[in-house]
XYZ file of C-alpha atoms in Angstrom:
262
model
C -19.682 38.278 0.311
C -19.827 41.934 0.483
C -23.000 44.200 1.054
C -25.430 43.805 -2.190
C -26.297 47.180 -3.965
C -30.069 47.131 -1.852
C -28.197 46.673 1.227
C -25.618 49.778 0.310
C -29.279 51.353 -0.342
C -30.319 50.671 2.942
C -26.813 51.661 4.465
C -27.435 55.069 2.178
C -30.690 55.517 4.326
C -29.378 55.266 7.323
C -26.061 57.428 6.594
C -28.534 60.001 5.869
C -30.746 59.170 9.328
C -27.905 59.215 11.509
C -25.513 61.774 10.249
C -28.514 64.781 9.233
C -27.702 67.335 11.516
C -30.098 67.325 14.185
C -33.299 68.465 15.773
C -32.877 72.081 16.664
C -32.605 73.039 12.558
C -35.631 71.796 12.354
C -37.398 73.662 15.310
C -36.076 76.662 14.552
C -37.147 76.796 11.320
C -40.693 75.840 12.959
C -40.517 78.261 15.549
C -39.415 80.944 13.211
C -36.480 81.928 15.522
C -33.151 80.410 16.458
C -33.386 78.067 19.119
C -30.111 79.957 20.313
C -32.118 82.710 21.308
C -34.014 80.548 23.499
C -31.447 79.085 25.097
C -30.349 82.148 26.259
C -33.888 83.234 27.613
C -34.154 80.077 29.379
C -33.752 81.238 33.329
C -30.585 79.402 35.206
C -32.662 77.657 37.565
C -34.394 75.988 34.613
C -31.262 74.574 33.494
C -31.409 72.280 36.992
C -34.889 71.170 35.937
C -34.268 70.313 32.771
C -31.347 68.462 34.029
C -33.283 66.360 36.745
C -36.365 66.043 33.997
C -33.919 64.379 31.521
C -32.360 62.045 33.809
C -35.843 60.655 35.335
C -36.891 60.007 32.529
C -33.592 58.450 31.077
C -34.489 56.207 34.725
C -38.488 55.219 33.431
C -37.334 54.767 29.787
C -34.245 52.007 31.074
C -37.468 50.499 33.622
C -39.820 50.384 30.835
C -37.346 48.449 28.337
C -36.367 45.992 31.367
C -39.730 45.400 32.348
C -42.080 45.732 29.516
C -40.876 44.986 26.496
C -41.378 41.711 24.608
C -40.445 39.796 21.831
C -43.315 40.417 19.924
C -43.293 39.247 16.421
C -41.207 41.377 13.915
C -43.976 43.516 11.895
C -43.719 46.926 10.195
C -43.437 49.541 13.289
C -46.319 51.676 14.061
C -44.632 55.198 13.663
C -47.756 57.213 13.215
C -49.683 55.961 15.587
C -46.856 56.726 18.572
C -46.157 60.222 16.707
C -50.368 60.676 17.546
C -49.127 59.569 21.105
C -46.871 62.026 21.567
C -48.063 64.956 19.876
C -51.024 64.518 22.036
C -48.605 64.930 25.531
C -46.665 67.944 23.705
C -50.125 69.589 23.536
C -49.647 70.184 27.571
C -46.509 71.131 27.058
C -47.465 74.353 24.527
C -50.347 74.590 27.125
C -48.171 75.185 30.418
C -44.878 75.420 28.532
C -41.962 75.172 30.596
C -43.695 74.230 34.130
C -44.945 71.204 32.963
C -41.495 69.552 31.261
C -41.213 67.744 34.996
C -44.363 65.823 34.044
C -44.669 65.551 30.114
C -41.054 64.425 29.367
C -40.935 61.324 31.216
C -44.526 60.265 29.101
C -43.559 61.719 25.799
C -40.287 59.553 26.463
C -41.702 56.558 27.231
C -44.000 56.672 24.183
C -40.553 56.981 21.967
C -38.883 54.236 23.143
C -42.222 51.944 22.766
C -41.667 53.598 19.136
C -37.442 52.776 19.305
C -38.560 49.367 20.584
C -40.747 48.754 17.345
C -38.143 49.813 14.637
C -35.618 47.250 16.264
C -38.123 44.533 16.406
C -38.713 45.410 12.566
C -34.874 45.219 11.948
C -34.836 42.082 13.925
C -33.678 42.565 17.027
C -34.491 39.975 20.225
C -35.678 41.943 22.503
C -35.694 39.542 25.536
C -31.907 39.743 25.280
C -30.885 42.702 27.468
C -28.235 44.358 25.140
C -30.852 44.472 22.308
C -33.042 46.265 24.847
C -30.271 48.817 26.370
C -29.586 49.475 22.669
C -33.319 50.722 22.302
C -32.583 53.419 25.223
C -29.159 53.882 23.777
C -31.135 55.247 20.888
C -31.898 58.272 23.039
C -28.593 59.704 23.156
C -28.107 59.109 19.862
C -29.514 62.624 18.960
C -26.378 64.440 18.162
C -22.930 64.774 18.786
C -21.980 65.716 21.790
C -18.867 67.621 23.079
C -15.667 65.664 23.341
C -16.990 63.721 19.858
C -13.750 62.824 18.335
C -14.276 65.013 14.653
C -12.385 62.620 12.504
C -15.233 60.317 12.731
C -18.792 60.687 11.798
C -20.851 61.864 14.917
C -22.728 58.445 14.977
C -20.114 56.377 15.611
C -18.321 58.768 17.966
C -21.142 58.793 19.855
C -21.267 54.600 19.803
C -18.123 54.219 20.694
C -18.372 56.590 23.857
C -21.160 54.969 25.087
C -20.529 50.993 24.220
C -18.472 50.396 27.684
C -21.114 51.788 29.804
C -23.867 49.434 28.138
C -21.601 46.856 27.531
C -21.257 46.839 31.295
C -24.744 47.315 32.099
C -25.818 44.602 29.825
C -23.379 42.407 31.763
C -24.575 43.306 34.895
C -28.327 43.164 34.088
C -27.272 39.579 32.864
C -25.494 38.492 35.553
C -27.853 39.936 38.345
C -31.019 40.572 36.627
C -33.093 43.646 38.159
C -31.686 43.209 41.597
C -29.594 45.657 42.243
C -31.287 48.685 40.180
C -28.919 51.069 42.110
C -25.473 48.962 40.702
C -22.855 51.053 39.844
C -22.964 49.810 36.133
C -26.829 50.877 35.781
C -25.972 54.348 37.031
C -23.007 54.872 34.841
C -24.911 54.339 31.741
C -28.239 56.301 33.191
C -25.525 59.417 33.573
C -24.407 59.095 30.128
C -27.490 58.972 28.492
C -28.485 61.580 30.368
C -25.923 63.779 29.540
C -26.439 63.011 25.632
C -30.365 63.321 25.864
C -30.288 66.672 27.708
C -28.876 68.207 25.056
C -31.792 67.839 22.816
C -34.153 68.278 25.447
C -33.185 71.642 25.887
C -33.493 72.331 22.434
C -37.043 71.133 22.941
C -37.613 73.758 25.830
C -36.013 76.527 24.475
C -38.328 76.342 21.598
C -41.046 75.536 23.831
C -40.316 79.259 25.862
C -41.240 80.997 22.527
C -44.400 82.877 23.597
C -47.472 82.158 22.064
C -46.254 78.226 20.868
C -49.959 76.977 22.302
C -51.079 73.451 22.472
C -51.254 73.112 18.722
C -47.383 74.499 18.597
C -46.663 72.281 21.510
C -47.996 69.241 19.687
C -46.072 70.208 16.439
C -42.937 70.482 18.602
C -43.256 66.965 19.943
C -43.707 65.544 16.538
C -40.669 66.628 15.579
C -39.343 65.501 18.197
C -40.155 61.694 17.793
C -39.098 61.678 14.663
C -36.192 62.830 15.380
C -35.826 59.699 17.394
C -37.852 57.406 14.769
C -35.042 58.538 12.349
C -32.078 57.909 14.260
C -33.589 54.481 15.690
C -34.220 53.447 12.008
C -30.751 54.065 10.740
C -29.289 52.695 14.288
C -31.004 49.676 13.992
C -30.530 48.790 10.299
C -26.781 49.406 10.682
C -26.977 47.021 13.271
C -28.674 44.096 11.236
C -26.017 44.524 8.444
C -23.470 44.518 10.612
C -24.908 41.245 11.688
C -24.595 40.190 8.164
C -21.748 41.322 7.416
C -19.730 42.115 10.332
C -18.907 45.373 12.060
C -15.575 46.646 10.723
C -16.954 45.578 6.949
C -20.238 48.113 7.581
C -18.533 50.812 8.768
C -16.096 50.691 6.186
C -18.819 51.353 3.534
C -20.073 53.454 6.190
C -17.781 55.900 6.401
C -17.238 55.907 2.889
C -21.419 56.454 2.197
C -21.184 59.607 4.861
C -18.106 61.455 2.740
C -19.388 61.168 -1.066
């Protein structure tokens, strides 16, 4: 049998989620200013920082799913309460602004894939299966498309299908060896990757974050946003991947694809 009109609803949904175009719209219009124009303002040698602040916290958010996450039992996910979370660590953020990214990142991303972890457990997902929780990370670089997206297909799964090796691997690995060799080739592949996909948004995150006068209060606002940015495209990841459990992959993203042109 073929997807029922509610699921096609649900597919709707997350066609919207996934394919939306992305954070910095959302900033800007926020911020009052184009987040280009931050970017630009942004001094080189933050560019490094930014760099080494995504990928450690790409490194806690792939320790916390391996470590910490359970099965717990599949409930409605508690998206406020984790947007609280982080709005509360932005705050330091539009305190200290750019000096403090080293130290609020890694927390603020922790909290969102806690978050990630909670809208897969809704949608079903095992979580003591390894895939299911790479896939929760996986969410993170799911932010946008990225350069070298192939544009004949719709930026989600572009982005899916240039990352599904590298956790494909790493699930095998992790399965295989467990955490004993953190520092395995496979693990850093896909901690590269994700990094390279998550940085993207993160500087959209700092550039807006440079704007003088943000504050605390602006800095809280800022980190919202930028949950639910990852709330979104965690909700429409995730259901996508319980119909395709349904229904099979080639079958979803034929409606899909369809859904994301009308």
């Amino acid at each position: 049998m073929g997807l029922s009109p509610s699921e096609l609803d649900e597919l709707q949904t997350a066609v919207r989620l996934l394919e939306t175009p992305g954070l910095a719209t959302k900033i800007s219009s926020f911020v009052g200013t184009p987040l280009e124009a931050g970017l630009k303002k942004l001094p080189e040698s933050w560019h490094g920082t930014i760099s080494t602040a995504t990928r450690k916290s790409i490194e806690k958010a792939l320790d916390v799913a391996l470590l910490t996450l359970d099965r717990k039992e599949r409930t409605a996910p508690a998206n406020l309460l984790h947007k609280v979370a982080v709005g509360v660590s932005g705050a330091a953020g539009g305190t200290f602004g750019l000096a403090a990214l080293a130290v609020e990142l890694p927390v603020s991303t922790t909290i969102m894939l806690r978050s990630i972890a909670d809208i897969a457990r809704s949608q079903g997902e095992d979580l003591g299966c390894a895939e299911a929780r790479l896939q929760c990370v996986q969410v993170l670089a799911l932010g946008g498309p990225a350069t070298g997206d192939d544009g004949a297909e719709t930026s989600y799964f572009a982005a899916r299908a240039a990352l599904s090796k590298a956790v494909s691997d790493a699930a095998a690995h992790l399965t295989r060896h467990g955490l004993s060799q953190q520092g395995a080739p496979a693990l850093v592949r896909l901690i590269s990757q994700l990094s390279a996909r998550f940085s993207i948004i993160v500087s959209e995150k700092a550039a807006a974050q440079a704007v003088p006068l943000v504050g605390a209060l602006g800095g809280a606002a800022i980190n919202t946003l930028f949950i639910a940015h990852f709330q979104n495209r965690g909700q429409g990841h995730f259901t996508v991947r319980r119909l395709e459990r349904l229904h099979g992959k080639d079958e979803v993203r034929r409606h899909y694809e369809r859904l994301s042109r009308d």
